[in-house]
Coordinates of C-alpha atoms and ligand atoms in Angstrom, one line a residue:
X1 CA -26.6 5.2 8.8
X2 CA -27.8 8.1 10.7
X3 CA -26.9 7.0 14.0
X4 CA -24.4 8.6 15.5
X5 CA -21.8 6.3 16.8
X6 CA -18.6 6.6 18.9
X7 CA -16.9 3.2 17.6
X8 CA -16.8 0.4 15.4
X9 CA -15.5 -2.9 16.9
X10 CA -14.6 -5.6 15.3
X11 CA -12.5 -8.4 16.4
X12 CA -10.5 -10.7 14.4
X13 CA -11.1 -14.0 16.3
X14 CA -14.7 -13.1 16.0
X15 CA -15.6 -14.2 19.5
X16 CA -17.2 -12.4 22.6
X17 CA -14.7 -10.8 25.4
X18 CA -15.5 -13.5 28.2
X19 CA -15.8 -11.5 31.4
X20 CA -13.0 -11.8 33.6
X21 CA -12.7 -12.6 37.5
X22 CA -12.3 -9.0 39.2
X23 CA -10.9 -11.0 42.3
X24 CA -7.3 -12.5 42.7
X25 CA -6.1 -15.5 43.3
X26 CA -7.7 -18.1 41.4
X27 CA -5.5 -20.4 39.9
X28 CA -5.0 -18.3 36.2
X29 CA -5.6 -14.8 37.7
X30 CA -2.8 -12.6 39.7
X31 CA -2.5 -9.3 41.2
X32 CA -1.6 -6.8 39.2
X33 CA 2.1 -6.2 40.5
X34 CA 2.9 -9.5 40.1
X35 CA 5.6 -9.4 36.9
X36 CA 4.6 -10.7 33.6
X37 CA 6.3 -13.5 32.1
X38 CA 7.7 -13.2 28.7
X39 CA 6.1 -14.4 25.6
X40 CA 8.6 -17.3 24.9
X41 CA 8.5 -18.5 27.9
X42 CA 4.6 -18.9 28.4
X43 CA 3.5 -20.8 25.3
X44 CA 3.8 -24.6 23.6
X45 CA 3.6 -24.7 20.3
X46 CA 2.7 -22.1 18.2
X47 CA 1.2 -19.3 20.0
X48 CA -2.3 -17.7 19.6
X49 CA -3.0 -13.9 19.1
X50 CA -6.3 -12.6 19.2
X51 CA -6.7 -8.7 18.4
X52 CA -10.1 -6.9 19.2
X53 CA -10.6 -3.4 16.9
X54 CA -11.4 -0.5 17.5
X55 CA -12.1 2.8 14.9
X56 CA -12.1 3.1 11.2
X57 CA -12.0 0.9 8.2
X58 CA -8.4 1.9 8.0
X59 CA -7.9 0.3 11.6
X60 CA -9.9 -2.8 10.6
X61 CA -7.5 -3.4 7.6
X62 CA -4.1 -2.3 9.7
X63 CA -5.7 -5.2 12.3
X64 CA -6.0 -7.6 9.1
X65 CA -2.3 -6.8 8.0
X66 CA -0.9 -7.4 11.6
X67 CA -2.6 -10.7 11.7
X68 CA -0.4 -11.1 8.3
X69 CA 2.4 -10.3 10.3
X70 CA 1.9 -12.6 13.5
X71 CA 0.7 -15.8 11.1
X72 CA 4.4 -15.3 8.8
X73 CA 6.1 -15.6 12.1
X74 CA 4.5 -18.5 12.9
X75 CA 1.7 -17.7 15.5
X76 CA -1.8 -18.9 15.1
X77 CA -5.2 -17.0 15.3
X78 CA -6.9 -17.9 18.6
X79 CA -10.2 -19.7 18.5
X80 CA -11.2 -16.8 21.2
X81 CA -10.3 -14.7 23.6
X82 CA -9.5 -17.1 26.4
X83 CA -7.3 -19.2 24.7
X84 CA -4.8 -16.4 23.6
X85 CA -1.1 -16.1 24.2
X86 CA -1.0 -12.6 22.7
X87 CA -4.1 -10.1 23.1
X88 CA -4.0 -7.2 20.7
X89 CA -6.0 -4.3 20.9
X90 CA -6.1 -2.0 18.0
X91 CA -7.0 1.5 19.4
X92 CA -8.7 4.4 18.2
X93 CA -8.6 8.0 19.8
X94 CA -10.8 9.9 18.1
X95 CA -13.2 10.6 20.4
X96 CA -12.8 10.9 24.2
X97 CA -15.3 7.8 24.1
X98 CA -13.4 5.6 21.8
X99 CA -10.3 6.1 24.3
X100 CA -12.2 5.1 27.8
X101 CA -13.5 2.0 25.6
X102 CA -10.0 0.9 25.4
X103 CA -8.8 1.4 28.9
X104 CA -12.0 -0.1 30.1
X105 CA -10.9 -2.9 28.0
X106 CA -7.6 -3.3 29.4
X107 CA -8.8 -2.9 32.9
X108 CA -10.5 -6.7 32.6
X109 CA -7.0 -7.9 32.1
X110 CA -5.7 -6.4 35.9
X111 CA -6.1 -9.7 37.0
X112 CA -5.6 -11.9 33.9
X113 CA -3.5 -15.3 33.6
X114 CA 0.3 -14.3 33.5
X115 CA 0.1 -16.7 30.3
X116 CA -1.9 -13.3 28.4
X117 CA 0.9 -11.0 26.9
X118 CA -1.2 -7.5 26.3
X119 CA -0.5 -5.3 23.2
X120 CA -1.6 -2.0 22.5
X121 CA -1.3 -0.5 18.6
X122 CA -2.6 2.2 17.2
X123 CA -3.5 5.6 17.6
X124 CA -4.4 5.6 21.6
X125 CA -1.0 4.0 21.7
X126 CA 0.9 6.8 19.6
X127 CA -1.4 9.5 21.7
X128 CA -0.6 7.6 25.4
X129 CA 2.8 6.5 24.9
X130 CA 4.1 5.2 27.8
X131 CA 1.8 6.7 30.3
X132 CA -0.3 3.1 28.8
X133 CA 2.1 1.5 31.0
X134 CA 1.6 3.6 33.8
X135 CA -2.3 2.5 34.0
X136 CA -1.9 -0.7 32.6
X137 CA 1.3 -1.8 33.5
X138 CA 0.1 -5.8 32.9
X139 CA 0.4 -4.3 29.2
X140 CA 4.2 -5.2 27.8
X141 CA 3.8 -4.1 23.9
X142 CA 3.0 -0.1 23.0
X143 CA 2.5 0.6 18.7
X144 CA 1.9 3.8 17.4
X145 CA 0.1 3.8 14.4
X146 CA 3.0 5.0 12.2
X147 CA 5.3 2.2 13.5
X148 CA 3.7 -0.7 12.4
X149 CA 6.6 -1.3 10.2
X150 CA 8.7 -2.5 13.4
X151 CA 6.4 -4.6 14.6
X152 CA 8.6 -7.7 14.0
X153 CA 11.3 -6.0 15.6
X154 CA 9.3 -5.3 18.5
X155 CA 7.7 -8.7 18.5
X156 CA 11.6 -10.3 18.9
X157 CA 12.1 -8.1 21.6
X158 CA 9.0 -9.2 23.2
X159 CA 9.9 -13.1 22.9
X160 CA 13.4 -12.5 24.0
X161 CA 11.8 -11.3 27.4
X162 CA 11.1 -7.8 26.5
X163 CA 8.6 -6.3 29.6
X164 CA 7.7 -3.1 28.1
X165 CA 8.6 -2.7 24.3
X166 CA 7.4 0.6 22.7
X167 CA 7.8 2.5 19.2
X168 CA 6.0 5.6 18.5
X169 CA 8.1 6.8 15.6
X170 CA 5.8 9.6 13.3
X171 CA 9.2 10.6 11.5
X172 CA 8.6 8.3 8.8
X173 CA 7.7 7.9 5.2
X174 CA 7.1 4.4 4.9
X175 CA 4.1 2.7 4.5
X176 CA 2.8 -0.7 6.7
X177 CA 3.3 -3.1 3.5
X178 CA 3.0 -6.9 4.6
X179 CA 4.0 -10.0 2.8
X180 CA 0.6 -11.7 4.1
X181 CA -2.6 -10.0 4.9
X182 CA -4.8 -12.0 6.9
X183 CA -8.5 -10.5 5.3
X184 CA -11.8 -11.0 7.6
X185 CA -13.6 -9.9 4.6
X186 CA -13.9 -12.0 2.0
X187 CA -15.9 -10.6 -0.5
X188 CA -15.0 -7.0 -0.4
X189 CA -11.4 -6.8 -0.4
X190 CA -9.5 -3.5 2.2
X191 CA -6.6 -1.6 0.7
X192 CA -5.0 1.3 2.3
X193 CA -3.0 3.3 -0.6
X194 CA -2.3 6.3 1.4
X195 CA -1.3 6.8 5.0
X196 CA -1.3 9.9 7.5
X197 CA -2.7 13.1 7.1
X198 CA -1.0 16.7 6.3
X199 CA -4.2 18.8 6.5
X200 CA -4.1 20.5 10.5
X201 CA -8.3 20.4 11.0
X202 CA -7.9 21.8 14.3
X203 CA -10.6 19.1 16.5
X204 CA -8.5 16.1 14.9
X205 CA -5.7 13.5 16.3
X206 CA -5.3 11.9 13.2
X207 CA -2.1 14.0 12.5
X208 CA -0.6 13.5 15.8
X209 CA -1.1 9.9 15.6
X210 CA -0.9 8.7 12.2
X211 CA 2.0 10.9 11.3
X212 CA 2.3 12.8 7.8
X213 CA 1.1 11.9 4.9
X214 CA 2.7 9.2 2.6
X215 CA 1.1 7.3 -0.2
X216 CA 1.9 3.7 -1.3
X217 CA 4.0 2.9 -4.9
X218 CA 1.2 2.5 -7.3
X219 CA 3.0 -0.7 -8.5
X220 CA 2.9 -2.1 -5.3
X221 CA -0.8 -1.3 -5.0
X222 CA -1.8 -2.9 -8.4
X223 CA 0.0 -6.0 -7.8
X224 CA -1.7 -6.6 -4.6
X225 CA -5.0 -5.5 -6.7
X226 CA -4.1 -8.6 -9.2
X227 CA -3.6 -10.9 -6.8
X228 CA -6.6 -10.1 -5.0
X229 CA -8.4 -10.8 -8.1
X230 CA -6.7 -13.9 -8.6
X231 CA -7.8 -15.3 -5.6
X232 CA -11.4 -14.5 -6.2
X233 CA -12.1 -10.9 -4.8
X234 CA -14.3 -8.7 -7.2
X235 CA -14.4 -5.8 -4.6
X236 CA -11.6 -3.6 -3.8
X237 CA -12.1 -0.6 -1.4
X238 CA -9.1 2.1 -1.2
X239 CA -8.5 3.1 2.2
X240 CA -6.9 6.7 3.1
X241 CA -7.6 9.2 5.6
X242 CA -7.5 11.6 2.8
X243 CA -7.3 8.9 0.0
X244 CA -8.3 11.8 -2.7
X245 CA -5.0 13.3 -2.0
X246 CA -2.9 10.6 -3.4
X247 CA 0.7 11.0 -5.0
X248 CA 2.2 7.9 -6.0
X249 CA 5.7 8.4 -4.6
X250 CA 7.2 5.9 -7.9
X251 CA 8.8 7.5 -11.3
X252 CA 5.2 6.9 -12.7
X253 CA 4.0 9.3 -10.6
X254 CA 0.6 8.8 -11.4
X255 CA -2.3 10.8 -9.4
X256 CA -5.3 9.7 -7.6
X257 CA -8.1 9.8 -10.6
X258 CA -5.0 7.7 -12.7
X259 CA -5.1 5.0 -9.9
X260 CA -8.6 4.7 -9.7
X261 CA -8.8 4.0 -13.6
X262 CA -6.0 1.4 -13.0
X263 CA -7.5 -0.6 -10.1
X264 CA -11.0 -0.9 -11.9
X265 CA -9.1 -1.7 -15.0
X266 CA -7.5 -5.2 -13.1
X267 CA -9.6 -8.1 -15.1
X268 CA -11.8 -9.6 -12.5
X269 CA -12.6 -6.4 -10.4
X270 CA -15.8 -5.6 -11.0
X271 CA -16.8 -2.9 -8.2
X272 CA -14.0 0.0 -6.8
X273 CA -14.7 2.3 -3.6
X274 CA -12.9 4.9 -1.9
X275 CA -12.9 6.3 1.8
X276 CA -12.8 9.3 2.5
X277 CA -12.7 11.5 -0.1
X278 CA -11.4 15.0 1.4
X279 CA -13.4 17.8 -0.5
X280 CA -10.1 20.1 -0.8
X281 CA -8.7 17.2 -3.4
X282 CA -12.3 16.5 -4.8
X283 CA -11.6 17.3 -8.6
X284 CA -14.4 17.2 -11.1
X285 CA -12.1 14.5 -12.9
X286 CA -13.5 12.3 -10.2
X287 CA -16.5 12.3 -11.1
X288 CA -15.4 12.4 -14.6
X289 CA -13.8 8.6 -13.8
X290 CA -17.2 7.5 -11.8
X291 CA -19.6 8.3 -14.9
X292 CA -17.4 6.8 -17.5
X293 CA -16.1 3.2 -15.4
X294 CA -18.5 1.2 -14.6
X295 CA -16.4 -0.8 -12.1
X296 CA -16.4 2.6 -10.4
X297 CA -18.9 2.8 -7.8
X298 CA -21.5 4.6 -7.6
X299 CA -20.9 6.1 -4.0
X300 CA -19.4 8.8 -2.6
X301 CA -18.5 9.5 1.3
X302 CA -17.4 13.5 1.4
X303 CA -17.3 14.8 4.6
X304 CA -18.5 18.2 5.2
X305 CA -18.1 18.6 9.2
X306 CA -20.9 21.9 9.2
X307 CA -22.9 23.6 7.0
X308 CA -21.5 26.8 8.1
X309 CA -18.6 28.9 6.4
X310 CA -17.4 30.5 9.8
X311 CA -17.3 27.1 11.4
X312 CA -15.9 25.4 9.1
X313 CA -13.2 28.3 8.9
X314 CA -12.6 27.3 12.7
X315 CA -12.4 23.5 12.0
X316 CA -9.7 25.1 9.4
X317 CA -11.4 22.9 6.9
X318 CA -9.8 24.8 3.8
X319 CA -13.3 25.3 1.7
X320 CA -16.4 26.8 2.0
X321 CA -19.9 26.1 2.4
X322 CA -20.3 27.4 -1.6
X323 CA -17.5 25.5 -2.2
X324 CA -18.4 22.4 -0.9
X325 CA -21.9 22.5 -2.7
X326 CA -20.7 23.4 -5.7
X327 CA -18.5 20.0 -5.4
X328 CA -21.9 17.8 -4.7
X329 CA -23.5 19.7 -8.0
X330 CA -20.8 18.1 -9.8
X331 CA -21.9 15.0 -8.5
X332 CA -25.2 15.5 -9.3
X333 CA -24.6 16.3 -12.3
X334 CA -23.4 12.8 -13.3
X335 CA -25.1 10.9 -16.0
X336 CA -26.1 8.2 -13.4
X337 CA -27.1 8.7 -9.8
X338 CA -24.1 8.7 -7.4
X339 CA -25.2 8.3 -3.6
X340 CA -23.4 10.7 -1.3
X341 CA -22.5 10.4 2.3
X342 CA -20.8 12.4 5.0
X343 CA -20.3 13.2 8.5
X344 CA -21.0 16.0 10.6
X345 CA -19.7 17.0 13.8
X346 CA -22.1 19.3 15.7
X347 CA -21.4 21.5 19.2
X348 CA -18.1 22.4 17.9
X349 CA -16.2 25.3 20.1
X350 CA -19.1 28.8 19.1
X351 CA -21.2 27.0 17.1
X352 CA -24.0 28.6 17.6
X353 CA -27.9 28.2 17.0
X354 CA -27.7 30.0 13.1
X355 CA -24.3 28.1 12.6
X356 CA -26.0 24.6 13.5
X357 CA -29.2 26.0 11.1
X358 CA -27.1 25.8 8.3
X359 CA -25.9 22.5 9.0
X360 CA -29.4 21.1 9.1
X361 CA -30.5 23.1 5.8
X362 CA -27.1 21.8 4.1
X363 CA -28.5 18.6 4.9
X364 CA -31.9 19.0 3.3
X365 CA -29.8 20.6 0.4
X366 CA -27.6 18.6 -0.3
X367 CA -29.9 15.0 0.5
X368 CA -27.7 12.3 1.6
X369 CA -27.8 8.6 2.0
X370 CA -26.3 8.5 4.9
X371 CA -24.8 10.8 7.3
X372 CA -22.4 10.1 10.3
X373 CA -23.1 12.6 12.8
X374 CA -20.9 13.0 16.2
X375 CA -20.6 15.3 19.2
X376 CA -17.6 17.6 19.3
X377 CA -15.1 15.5 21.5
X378 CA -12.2 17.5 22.7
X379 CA -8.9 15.9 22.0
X380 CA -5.4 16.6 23.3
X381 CA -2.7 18.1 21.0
X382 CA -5.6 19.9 18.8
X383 CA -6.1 23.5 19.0
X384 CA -9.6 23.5 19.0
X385 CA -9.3 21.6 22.6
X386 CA -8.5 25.2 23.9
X387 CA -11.2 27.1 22.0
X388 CA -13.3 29.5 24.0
X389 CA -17.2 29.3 24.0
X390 CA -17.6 25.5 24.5
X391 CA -21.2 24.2 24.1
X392 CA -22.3 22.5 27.0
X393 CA -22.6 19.0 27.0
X394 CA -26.3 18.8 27.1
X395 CA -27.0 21.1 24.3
X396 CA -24.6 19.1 21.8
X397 CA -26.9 16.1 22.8
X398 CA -29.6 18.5 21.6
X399 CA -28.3 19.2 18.5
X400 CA -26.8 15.9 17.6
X401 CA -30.7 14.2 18.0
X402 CA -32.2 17.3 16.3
X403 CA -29.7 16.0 13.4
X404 CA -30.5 12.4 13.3
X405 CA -34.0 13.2 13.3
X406 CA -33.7 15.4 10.5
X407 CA -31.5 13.1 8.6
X408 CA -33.8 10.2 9.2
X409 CA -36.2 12.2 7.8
X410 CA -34.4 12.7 4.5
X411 CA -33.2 9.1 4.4
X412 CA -36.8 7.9 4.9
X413 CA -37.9 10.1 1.7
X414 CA -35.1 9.5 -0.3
X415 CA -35.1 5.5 0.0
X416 CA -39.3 5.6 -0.3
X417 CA -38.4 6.5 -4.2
X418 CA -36.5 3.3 -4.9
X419 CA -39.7 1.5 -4.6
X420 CA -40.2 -0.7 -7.2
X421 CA -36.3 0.2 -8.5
X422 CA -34.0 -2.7 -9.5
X423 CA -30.4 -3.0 -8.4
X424 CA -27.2 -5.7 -8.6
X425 CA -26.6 -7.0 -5.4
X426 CA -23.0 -8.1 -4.0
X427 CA -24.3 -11.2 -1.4
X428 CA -22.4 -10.7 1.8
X429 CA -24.5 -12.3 4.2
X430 CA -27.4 -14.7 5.1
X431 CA -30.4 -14.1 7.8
X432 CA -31.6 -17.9 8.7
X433 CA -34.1 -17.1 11.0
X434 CA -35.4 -14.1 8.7
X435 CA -35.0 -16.5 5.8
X436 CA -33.5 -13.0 4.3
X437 CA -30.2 -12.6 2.2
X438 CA -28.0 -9.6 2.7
X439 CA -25.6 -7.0 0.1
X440 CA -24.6 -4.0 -1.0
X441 CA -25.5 -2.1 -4.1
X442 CA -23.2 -0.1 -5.9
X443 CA -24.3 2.7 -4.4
X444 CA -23.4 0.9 -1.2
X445 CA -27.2 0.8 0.0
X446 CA -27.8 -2.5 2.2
X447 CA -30.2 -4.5 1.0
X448 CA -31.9 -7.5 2.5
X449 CA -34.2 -9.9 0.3
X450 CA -35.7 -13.3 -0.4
X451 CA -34.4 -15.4 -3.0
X452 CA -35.6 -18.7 -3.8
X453 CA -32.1 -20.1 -4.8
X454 CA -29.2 -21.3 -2.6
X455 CA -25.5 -20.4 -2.1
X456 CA -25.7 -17.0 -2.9
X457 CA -23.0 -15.9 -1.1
X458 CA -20.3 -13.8 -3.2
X459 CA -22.9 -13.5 -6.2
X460 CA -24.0 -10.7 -7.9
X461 CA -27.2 -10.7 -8.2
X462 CA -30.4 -8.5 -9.6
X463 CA -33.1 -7.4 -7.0
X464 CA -36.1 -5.5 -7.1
X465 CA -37.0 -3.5 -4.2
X466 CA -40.6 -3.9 -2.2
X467 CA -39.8 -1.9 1.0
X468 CA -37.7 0.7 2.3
X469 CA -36.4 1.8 5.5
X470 CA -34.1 4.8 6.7
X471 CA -30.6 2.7 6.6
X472 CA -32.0 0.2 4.5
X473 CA -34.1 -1.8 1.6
X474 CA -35.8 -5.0 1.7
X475 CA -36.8 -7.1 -1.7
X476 CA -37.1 -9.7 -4.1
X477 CA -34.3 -11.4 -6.3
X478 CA -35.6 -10.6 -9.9
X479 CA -35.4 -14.5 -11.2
Ligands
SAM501 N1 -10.1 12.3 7.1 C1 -11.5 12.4 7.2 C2 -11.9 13.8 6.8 O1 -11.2 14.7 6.6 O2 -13.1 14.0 6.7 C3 -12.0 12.1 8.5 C4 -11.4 11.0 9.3 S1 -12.0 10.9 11.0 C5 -11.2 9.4 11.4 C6 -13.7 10.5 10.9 C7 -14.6 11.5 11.4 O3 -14.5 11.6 12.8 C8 -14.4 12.9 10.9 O4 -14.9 13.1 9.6 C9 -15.2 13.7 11.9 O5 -16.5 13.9 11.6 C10 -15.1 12.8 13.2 N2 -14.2 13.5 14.2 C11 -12.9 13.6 14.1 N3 -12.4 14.3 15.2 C12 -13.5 14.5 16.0 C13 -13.7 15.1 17.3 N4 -12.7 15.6 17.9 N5 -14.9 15.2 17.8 C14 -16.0 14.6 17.1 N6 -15.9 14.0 15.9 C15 -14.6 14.0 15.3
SF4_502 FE1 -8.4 14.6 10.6 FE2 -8.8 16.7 9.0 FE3 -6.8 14.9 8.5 FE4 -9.4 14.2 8.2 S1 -8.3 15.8 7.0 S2 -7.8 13.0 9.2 S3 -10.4 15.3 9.8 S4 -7.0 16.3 10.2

């Protein structure tokens, strides 16, 4: 996990982009001028959506509950990419990177069959607006983030000949709640319980994209946990952008710590995680809840950003490098080990060589298991985008590798001592040619391993570990 990467696809078809003809004229293909039909008008039957993803967990999950939506009104998911009606892309802004991905993307559909109706959601929707349709005018459907809510609306419009339907509405304080969610996963099951963000950190989009915060009815989120169970799911993850800084909006008004008691507490749910954690609402009580549920994982992701006060006073993190660490000794201090993530964003606006020091001696402090490490990416509609004393390009390069390296380093060290250690494994996947088995711990540590049993998928199972890497641990299942 120390790699530094700009973006996470996933795609909910599952199937490779197939490259498209960049000449016109073949039979499917036509300039780009040429007008779109609508989406009534192009399809037999029930018509196929595919949607391709881009960003965070939270985006996966939004991707699985529009899915929910298409499937209740009747459309079908696309075996791949070529045979869909409706092509969605979920979007992700972020990081300068993550936004050319997406209009790289939408650039192999210039010349696409007039049969293709292109969507864009999420946040490079809310963040472009309409200027989407101004360099991808084949595209008929804009989403923000924060309007997922009208989707069907906008999806009637669409097949009652809409061209160029749009919602970007951030005045709300609804959450996306869907009757269906269609889940990729189906082991570990994604619920968001908190959406938008009302912290200001001054190199983020989320805000302007994701709108304010609002947090989901904590009825509404147990139900959904119930049912989940029922239908075989033993692994719930909560999904916020700050999901620490949950206020259920009901007369039960119950907090964060409350919630997490009650989800681990559904019969059948035997692991809970939460992403991500900001350390402004990381309470002691947390950790409180970790040590005494069991069904509480054993993992925490707490981003820190820099090891440096000053810089993180710039970020306008709200905390402290004391502060901070004086939230991870709390942590450490748990009766049983809790693995700790973050991420770090290095070549922020001044950061100098002592500022970037501390971030690599907060590393070896604080010892992670995994760290997600990025260049600063200036982002439109933050204030750090007009920050004086930019750090050339080259030298946030520098320091990113310097980080990696040093993280690697750590990880390497750290893993080496669970040698020999035993842990319950959540089976999520199967290796044929390596012959190898695949999971998570609870301490959300991948670990691959031989087994001489069958069907292990979905099982919790015990393994010893033989061999460790930096990002992950290789072993035998203790029979
Ligand atoms: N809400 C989370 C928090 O407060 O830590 C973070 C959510 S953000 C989607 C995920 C990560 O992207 C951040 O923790 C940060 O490290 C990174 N990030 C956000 N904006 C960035 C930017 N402009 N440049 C580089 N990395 C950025
Ligand atoms: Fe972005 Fe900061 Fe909100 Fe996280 S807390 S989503 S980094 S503004």
């Amino acid at each position: 996990m120390s790699k530094a990467f700009d973006i996470w696809i996933e795609s909910l078809a599952a199937t490779a982009l197939p490259s498209l003809p960049s000449a016109t004229g073949a039979g499917d293909y036509y300039p780009e001028r040429v007008v779109r039909p609508n989406l009534s008008s192009t399809v037999a039957g029930g018509k196929r959506f595919h949607i391709e993803t881009f960003g965070c967990q939270m985006n996966a999950h939004d991707s699985e509950k529009v899915a929910g939506v298409l499937l209740e009104r009747g459309y079908r998911a696309a075996e791949n990419l070529a045979q869909a009606d409706l092509v969605l892309y979920n979007t992700c802004s972020i990081r300068e990177k993550a936004a050319q991905k997406v209009f790289s993307r939408l650039g192999e559909f210039r010349y696409a069959s007039p049969r293709k109706v292109i969507a864009v959601l999420g946040c490079l929707a809310q963040q472009e607006g309409e200027e989407i349709f101004e360099r991808a005018p084949w595209v008929s459907l804009v989403c923000g983030s924060a309007s997922y809510r009208k989707l069907p609306e906008l999806l009637t419009e669409l097949e009652e000949g809409g061209r160029r339907v749009m919602s970007l509405d951030l005045d709300t304080d609804e959450t996306f709640e869907t009757e269906i969610t269609r889940r990729d996963n189906p082991f570990r099951a994604y619920l968001t319980i908190i959406e938008g963000c009302d912290y200001a950190c001054s190199y983020c989009v989320v805000p302007h994209t994701r709108g304010p915060e609002r947090s989901r009815a904590s009825d509404s989120i147990l139900s959904e946990v119930r049912r989940l169970a029922d239908a075989g799911y033993t692994e719930i993850q909560l999904l916020g952008q700050t999901v620490n800084s949950y206020r259920d909006p009901s007369p039960r008004g119950i907090d964060f710590v409350a919630l997490l008691r009650a989800v681990a507490a559904v019969e059948g749910i035997r692991r809970v995680r939460f992403t991500t954690s900001h350390p402004n609402d990381f309470h002691r009580e947390i950790v409180e809840a970790i040590d005494e549920v069991p069904a509480l994982c054993d993992h925490v992701h707490l981003p820190v950003q820099s090891g440096s006060t000053s810089i993180l006073r710039a970020m306008r993190r709200t905390y402290t490098r004391d502060e901070y660490l004086e939230k991870i000794s709390w942590v450490r201090a748990a009766s049983r080990p809790i693995s700790l993530t973050t991420d770090i964003i290095v070549g922020f606006p001044g950061e100098t060589e002592e500022d970037f020091e501390e971030t690599l001696t907060l590393l070896d402090t604080v010892g992670y298991d995994g760290v997600f490490s990025f260049k600063y990416s200036p982002r439109p509609n933050t204030t750090a985008s007009s920050m004086a004393d930019a750090v050339p390009e080259e030298e946030k390069s520098r320091r990113l590798a310097v980080a990696m390296d040093r993280q690697r380093e750590i990880q390497i060290a750290r893993n080496q001592k669970l040698v020999g250690a035993a842990f319950e494994i959540l089976v999520d996947a199967r290796h044929e040619a390596r012959g190898q088995w695949a999971g998570r711990s609870t301490s959300n540590r991948m670990v691959n391993f031989t087994s001489p049993r069958e069907n292990l998928l979905g099982q919790y199972v015990q393994v010893k570990v033989t061999r460790a890497g930096p990002n992950s641990l290789v072993g035998d299942e203790v029979v």
